[in-house]
mmCIF file of C-alpha atoms in Angstrom:
data_model
loop_
_atom_site.group_PDB
_atom_site.id
_atom_site.type_symbol
_atom_site.label_atom_id
_atom_site.label_comp_id
_atom_site.label_asym_id
_atom_site.label_seq_id
_atom_site.Cartn_x
_atom_site.Cartn_y
_atom_site.Cartn_z
ATOM 1 C CA MET A 1 91.353 113.807 109.176
ATOM 2 C CA THR A 2 88.733 112.639 111.978
ATOM 3 C CA ASP A 3 85.785 110.808 112.254
ATOM 4 C CA ASP A 4 84.099 114.345 112.934
ATOM 5 C CA ASP A 5 85.476 115.443 109.723
ATOM 6 C CA LEU A 6 84.188 112.593 107.356
ATOM 7 C CA PRO A 7 80.941 113.142 105.114
ATOM 8 C CA PRO A 8 77.974 111.773 106.201
ATOM 9 C CA ASP A 9 77.272 107.907 105.373
ATOM 10 C CA SER A 10 75.130 107.464 102.661
ATOM 11 C CA LYS A 11 73.322 104.648 100.188
ATOM 12 C CA LEU A 12 75.970 105.371 97.755
ATOM 13 C CA THR A 13 78.855 104.846 100.161
ATOM 14 C CA ARG A 14 77.557 101.614 101.706
ATOM 15 C CA SER A 15 76.573 100.538 98.086
ATOM 16 C CA LYS A 16 80.219 101.437 96.645
ATOM 17 C CA GLN A 17 81.869 99.643 99.400
ATOM 18 C CA ARG A 18 79.829 96.194 98.688
ATOM 19 C CA TRP A 19 80.263 96.743 95.272
ATOM 20 C CA ALA A 20 84.283 96.363 96.443
ATOM 21 C CA ARG A 21 83.885 93.808 98.698
ATOM 22 C CA GLU A 22 81.952 92.013 95.784
ATOM 23 C CA GLY A 23 84.143 92.878 92.969
ATOM 24 C CA LYS A 24 81.438 94.306 91.088
ATOM 25 C CA PHE A 25 81.997 95.676 87.578
ATOM 26 C CA LEU A 26 85.015 93.764 86.747
ATOM 27 C CA THR A 27 85.228 92.011 83.570
ATOM 28 C CA GLY A 28 88.667 90.367 83.272
ATOM 29 C CA ARG A 29 89.516 91.782 79.639
ATOM 30 C CA ILE A 30 92.071 93.391 78.525
ATOM 31 C CA ALA A 31 92.230 96.543 76.494
ATOM 32 C CA ARG A 32 95.066 98.628 75.062
ATOM 33 C CA PRO A 33 94.962 102.339 75.342
ATOM 34 C CA GLU A 34 97.034 102.674 71.810
ATOM 35 C CA GLU A 35 94.520 100.501 70.151
ATOM 36 C CA GLN A 36 91.340 100.808 71.927
ATOM 37 C CA ARG A 37 89.632 104.351 73.281
ATOM 38 C CA LEU A 38 87.180 102.731 75.814
ATOM 39 C CA PRO A 39 88.726 100.947 78.615
ATOM 40 C CA PRO A 40 87.558 97.230 79.586
ATOM 41 C CA GLY A 41 84.127 97.420 81.480
ATOM 42 C CA GLN A 42 83.001 100.723 80.238
ATOM 43 C CA HIS A 43 80.039 101.988 78.451
ATOM 44 C CA LEU A 44 79.799 104.942 76.417
ATOM 45 C CA THR A 45 77.509 108.002 77.622
ATOM 46 C CA MET A 46 76.780 111.301 76.072
ATOM 47 C CA ASP A 47 75.628 112.229 79.819
ATOM 48 C CA TRP A 48 77.533 113.481 82.697
ATOM 49 C CA PRO A 49 76.155 111.449 85.469
ATOM 50 C CA VAL A 50 76.330 113.050 89.143
ATOM 51 C CA LEU A 51 78.052 110.980 91.791
ATOM 52 C CA ASP A 52 78.897 112.501 95.102
ATOM 53 C CA LEU A 53 78.803 111.374 99.021
ATOM 54 C CA GLY A 54 75.138 112.850 99.268
ATOM 55 C CA VAL A 55 76.473 116.264 100.223
ATOM 56 C CA THR A 56 76.632 119.343 97.561
ATOM 57 C CA PRO A 57 78.393 122.245 99.018
ATOM 58 C CA LYS A 58 77.297 125.739 98.692
ATOM 59 C CA VAL A 59 80.756 127.106 97.380
ATOM 60 C CA THR A 60 80.590 130.368 95.417
ATOM 61 C CA ARG A 61 83.649 131.954 93.426
ATOM 62 C CA ASP A 62 83.382 134.604 95.746
ATOM 63 C CA SER A 63 83.990 132.536 98.760
ATOM 64 C CA TRP A 64 86.278 130.105 97.020
ATOM 65 C CA ARG A 65 89.586 129.629 98.363
ATOM 66 C CA LEU A 66 92.263 126.960 97.877
ATOM 67 C CA ASP A 67 95.196 126.102 99.974
ATOM 68 C CA VAL A 68 98.426 124.492 99.154
ATOM 69 C CA TYR A 69 100.252 123.340 101.674
ATOM 70 C CA GLY A 70 102.617 120.674 103.266
ATOM 71 C CA ALA A 71 105.975 119.715 101.609
ATOM 72 C CA VAL A 72 106.292 122.741 99.230
ATOM 73 C CA GLU A 73 108.883 125.485 99.484
ATOM 74 C CA THR A 74 105.869 128.375 98.672
ATOM 75 C CA PRO A 75 102.482 127.567 100.265
ATOM 76 C CA LEU A 76 99.692 129.081 98.201
ATOM 77 C CA PHE A 77 96.403 130.629 99.471
ATOM 78 C CA TRP A 78 94.065 131.901 96.605
ATOM 79 C CA ASN A 79 90.920 132.944 95.776
ATOM 80 C CA PHE A 80 89.052 132.643 92.662
ATOM 81 C CA ALA A 81 90.454 135.844 91.174
ATOM 82 C CA ASP A 82 94.180 134.883 92.277
ATOM 83 C CA PHE A 83 93.679 131.143 90.961
ATOM 84 C CA THR A 84 92.112 132.695 87.658
ATOM 85 C CA ALA A 85 95.083 135.395 87.221
ATOM 86 C CA GLN A 86 97.503 132.171 86.785
ATOM 87 C CA PRO A 87 98.154 130.740 83.197
ATOM 88 C CA GLN A 88 95.125 129.168 82.064
ATOM 89 C CA GLN A 89 95.115 126.293 79.638
ATOM 90 C CA THR A 90 92.324 124.051 77.861
ATOM 91 C CA PHE A 91 92.712 120.780 77.479
ATOM 92 C CA VAL A 92 90.415 117.976 76.106
ATOM 93 C CA SER A 93 89.970 114.629 77.518
ATOM 94 C CA ASP A 94 87.790 111.460 77.720
ATOM 95 C CA ILE A 95 87.144 110.583 81.776
ATOM 96 C CA HIS A 96 86.036 107.003 82.672
ATOM 97 C CA CYS A 97 83.894 106.586 86.058
ATOM 98 C CA VAL A 98 84.465 103.178 88.223
ATOM 99 C CA THR A 99 80.582 102.804 88.065
ATOM 100 C CA THR A 100 81.192 101.686 84.279
ATOM 101 C CA TRP A 101 80.333 105.052 82.128
ATOM 102 C CA SER A 102 82.786 106.732 80.129
ATOM 103 C CA ARG A 103 82.412 110.282 78.376
ATOM 104 C CA TYR A 104 84.585 111.410 75.575
ATOM 105 C CA ASP A 105 85.710 114.956 74.733
ATOM 106 C CA ASN A 106 85.207 116.961 77.690
ATOM 107 C CA ALA A 107 86.711 120.481 76.935
ATOM 108 C CA TRP A 108 88.168 121.692 80.362
ATOM 109 C CA GLU A 109 89.625 125.022 81.380
ATOM 110 C CA GLY A 110 91.672 126.010 84.238
ATOM 111 C CA LEU A 111 95.471 125.679 85.569
ATOM 112 C CA SER A 112 97.431 123.035 84.758
ATOM 113 C CA THR A 113 98.825 120.907 88.019
ATOM 114 C CA ARG A 114 102.567 121.767 86.075
ATOM 115 C CA GLU A 115 101.822 125.479 86.465
ATOM 116 C CA LEU A 116 100.654 124.525 90.256
ATOM 117 C CA LEU A 117 103.822 122.714 91.116
ATOM 118 C CA ALA A 118 105.704 125.452 89.247
ATOM 119 C CA ALA A 119 104.441 127.782 91.476
ATOM 120 C CA CYS A 120 104.428 125.949 94.936
ATOM 121 C CA LYS A 121 107.773 124.013 94.398
ATOM 122 C CA PRO A 122 107.416 120.819 95.789
ATOM 123 C CA LYS A 123 110.074 119.805 98.530
ATOM 124 C CA ASP A 124 112.344 116.813 97.205
ATOM 125 C CA ASP A 125 110.815 114.675 99.449
ATOM 126 C CA ALA A 126 107.306 115.291 98.514
ATOM 127 C CA HIS A 127 106.067 112.241 96.698
ATOM 128 C CA PHE A 128 102.510 112.203 97.239
ATOM 129 C CA VAL A 129 99.345 114.714 97.192
ATOM 130 C CA VAL A 130 95.981 114.768 99.234
ATOM 131 C CA LEU A 131 93.258 116.202 97.812
ATOM 132 C CA HIS A 132 90.772 117.842 100.127
ATOM 133 C CA SER A 133 87.357 118.972 99.467
ATOM 134 C CA HIS A 134 84.369 120.835 100.849
ATOM 135 C CA ASP A 135 82.031 117.802 101.327
ATOM 136 C CA GLY A 136 85.097 116.663 103.845
ATOM 137 C CA TYR A 137 86.115 113.851 100.889
ATOM 138 C CA THR A 138 89.554 113.062 100.400
ATOM 139 C CA THR A 139 91.347 111.327 97.585
ATOM 140 C CA ASN A 140 95.157 110.447 97.087
ATOM 141 C CA LEU A 141 97.536 110.551 94.096
ATOM 142 C CA ALA A 142 100.933 109.959 93.732
ATOM 143 C CA LEU A 143 102.951 113.065 92.444
ATOM 144 C CA GLU A 144 103.731 111.708 88.802
ATOM 145 C CA ASP A 145 99.840 111.196 88.767
ATOM 146 C CA PHE A 146 98.976 114.575 90.008
ATOM 147 C CA ALA A 147 101.972 116.235 87.434
ATOM 148 C CA ALA A 148 100.317 114.485 84.051
ATOM 149 C CA GLU A 149 100.217 116.726 81.045
ATOM 150 C CA ASP A 150 96.834 116.878 80.980
ATOM 151 C CA ALA A 151 95.810 117.119 84.543
ATOM 152 C CA LEU A 152 94.415 120.524 85.687
ATOM 153 C CA LEU A 153 92.592 122.266 88.257
ATOM 154 C CA ALA A 154 89.238 123.260 85.936
ATOM 155 C CA HIS A 155 86.850 125.741 86.409
ATOM 156 C CA ALA A 156 85.314 125.509 83.120
ATOM 157 C CA TRP A 157 83.925 122.564 80.887
ATOM 158 C CA GLN A 158 82.548 122.851 77.501
ATOM 159 C CA GLY A 159 82.979 126.618 77.414
ATOM 160 C CA GLN A 160 80.490 127.145 80.678
ATOM 161 C CA PRO A 161 81.521 127.713 84.642
ATOM 162 C CA ILE A 162 81.390 123.896 86.055
ATOM 163 C CA ASP A 163 78.049 123.879 87.842
ATOM 164 C CA GLY A 164 77.867 122.909 91.610
ATOM 165 C CA GLU A 165 76.791 119.357 91.429
ATOM 166 C CA HIS A 166 79.967 118.430 89.050
ATOM 167 C CA GLY A 167 82.230 120.159 91.424
ATOM 168 C CA GLY A 168 82.510 123.872 91.022
ATOM 169 C CA PRO A 169 84.192 126.247 91.076
ATOM 170 C CA VAL A 170 86.844 124.463 90.766
ATOM 171 C CA ARG A 171 87.714 120.635 90.773
ATOM 172 C CA LEU A 172 90.764 118.215 89.727
ATOM 173 C CA ILE A 173 90.575 116.767 86.416
ATOM 174 C CA VAL A 174 92.956 113.823 86.207
ATOM 175 C CA PRO A 175 91.957 111.804 82.931
ATOM 176 C CA HIS A 176 94.128 108.720 83.046
ATOM 177 C CA LEU A 177 92.721 107.355 86.264
ATOM 178 C CA TYR A 178 89.480 106.823 87.190
ATOM 179 C CA PHE A 179 87.128 109.703 88.083
ATOM 180 C CA TRP A 180 87.068 109.472 91.912
ATOM 181 C CA LYS A 181 90.522 110.538 91.858
ATOM 182 C CA SER A 182 89.499 113.546 90.401
ATOM 183 C CA ALA A 183 88.101 115.756 93.374
ATOM 184 C CA LYS A 184 85.241 117.757 93.221
ATOM 185 C CA TRP A 185 84.275 120.984 95.554
ATOM 186 C CA LEU A 186 88.546 121.252 95.704
ATOM 187 C CA GLN A 187 89.650 123.398 99.206
ATOM 188 C CA ARG A 188 93.000 122.461 99.974
ATOM 189 C CA ILE A 189 96.052 120.471 98.141
ATOM 190 C CA GLU A 190 98.616 118.728 100.728
ATOM 191 C CA PHE A 191 102.275 117.707 99.442
ATOM 192 C CA VAL A 192 103.045 114.672 101.734
ATOM 193 C CA THR A 193 106.354 112.587 101.866
ATOM 194 C CA GLU A 194 104.393 109.688 103.077
ATOM 195 C CA ASP A 195 101.258 108.031 100.865
ATOM 196 C CA LYS A 196 97.765 108.845 102.651
ATOM 197 C CA PRO A 197 94.812 106.845 101.058
ATOM 198 C CA GLY A 198 92.015 108.706 100.777
ATOM 199 C CA TYR A 199 87.976 108.404 101.336
ATOM 200 C CA TRP A 200 87.419 105.538 98.855
ATOM 201 C CA GLU A 201 90.769 104.129 99.055
ATOM 202 C CA VAL A 202 90.221 102.724 102.690
ATOM 203 C CA ARG A 203 87.192 101.403 101.582
ATOM 204 C CA GLY A 204 88.059 98.958 99.324
ATOM 205 C CA TYR A 205 88.954 100.907 96.347
ATOM 206 C CA HIS A 206 92.382 100.487 94.316
ATOM 207 C CA ASN A 207 94.884 103.243 95.911
ATOM 208 C CA HIS A 208 95.965 104.128 91.987
ATOM 209 C CA GLY A 209 92.871 103.440 89.737
ATOM 210 C CA ASP A 210 93.997 103.165 86.228
ATOM 211 C CA PRO A 211 91.233 102.202 84.028
ATOM 212 C CA TRP A 212 92.808 100.584 81.528
ATOM 213 C CA LEU A 213 94.041 97.746 84.139
ATOM 214 C CA GLU A 214 90.983 98.052 85.762
ATOM 215 C CA GLN A 215 92.142 98.606 88.885
ATOM 216 C CA ARG A 216 88.629 99.215 90.253
ATOM 217 C CA TYR A 217 88.988 97.645 93.773
ATOM 218 C CA SER A 218 92.306 97.091 96.186
ATOM 219 C CA GLU A 219 93.079 93.613 95.345
ATOM 220 C CA ASP A 220 93.044 94.337 91.496
#
């Protein structure tokens, strides 16, 4: 990604970089997933707050395309009809945002990342995935995180199409990591042999982002 490809700077971007420098929201508490549903430092909300880089791309289902490429045996180039023609699944999961809110029992419908992997067939040396969004955002995942059993490319939430402000037509959902790893407005999925930190990861955020370990920032 070049500087010209980056999303415009925003108040949110500057604030989140400052939070990373200051270590904001860190509690030092330890929570165990098997004993406690809410990770440390989080609070429960019934809403779904909207956080983005200040740009909401105008992407419709008719115009949406997904390219899957890189270290794969079978590159994929799907429109929305191609995407929804794949086996669809419904998962219910909690989501946890690095800005400390969590929301329980979200019902998602879409394509399991494991089904996507079966379709594109990553090569043996593919160990990481880079997600590219329509607003210029990127985030990186280890292949094993992308392949989590409840991870999916979602087009519906609570029985309705995901709206634009929340990342529709299609967004990634990886429930076991902080929600910045679940890229909105998904456009391209790139399989790579070496890790490529994304937009927030190069701005002080943790490369992995496990909410149970409070992996908010790069030094955590």
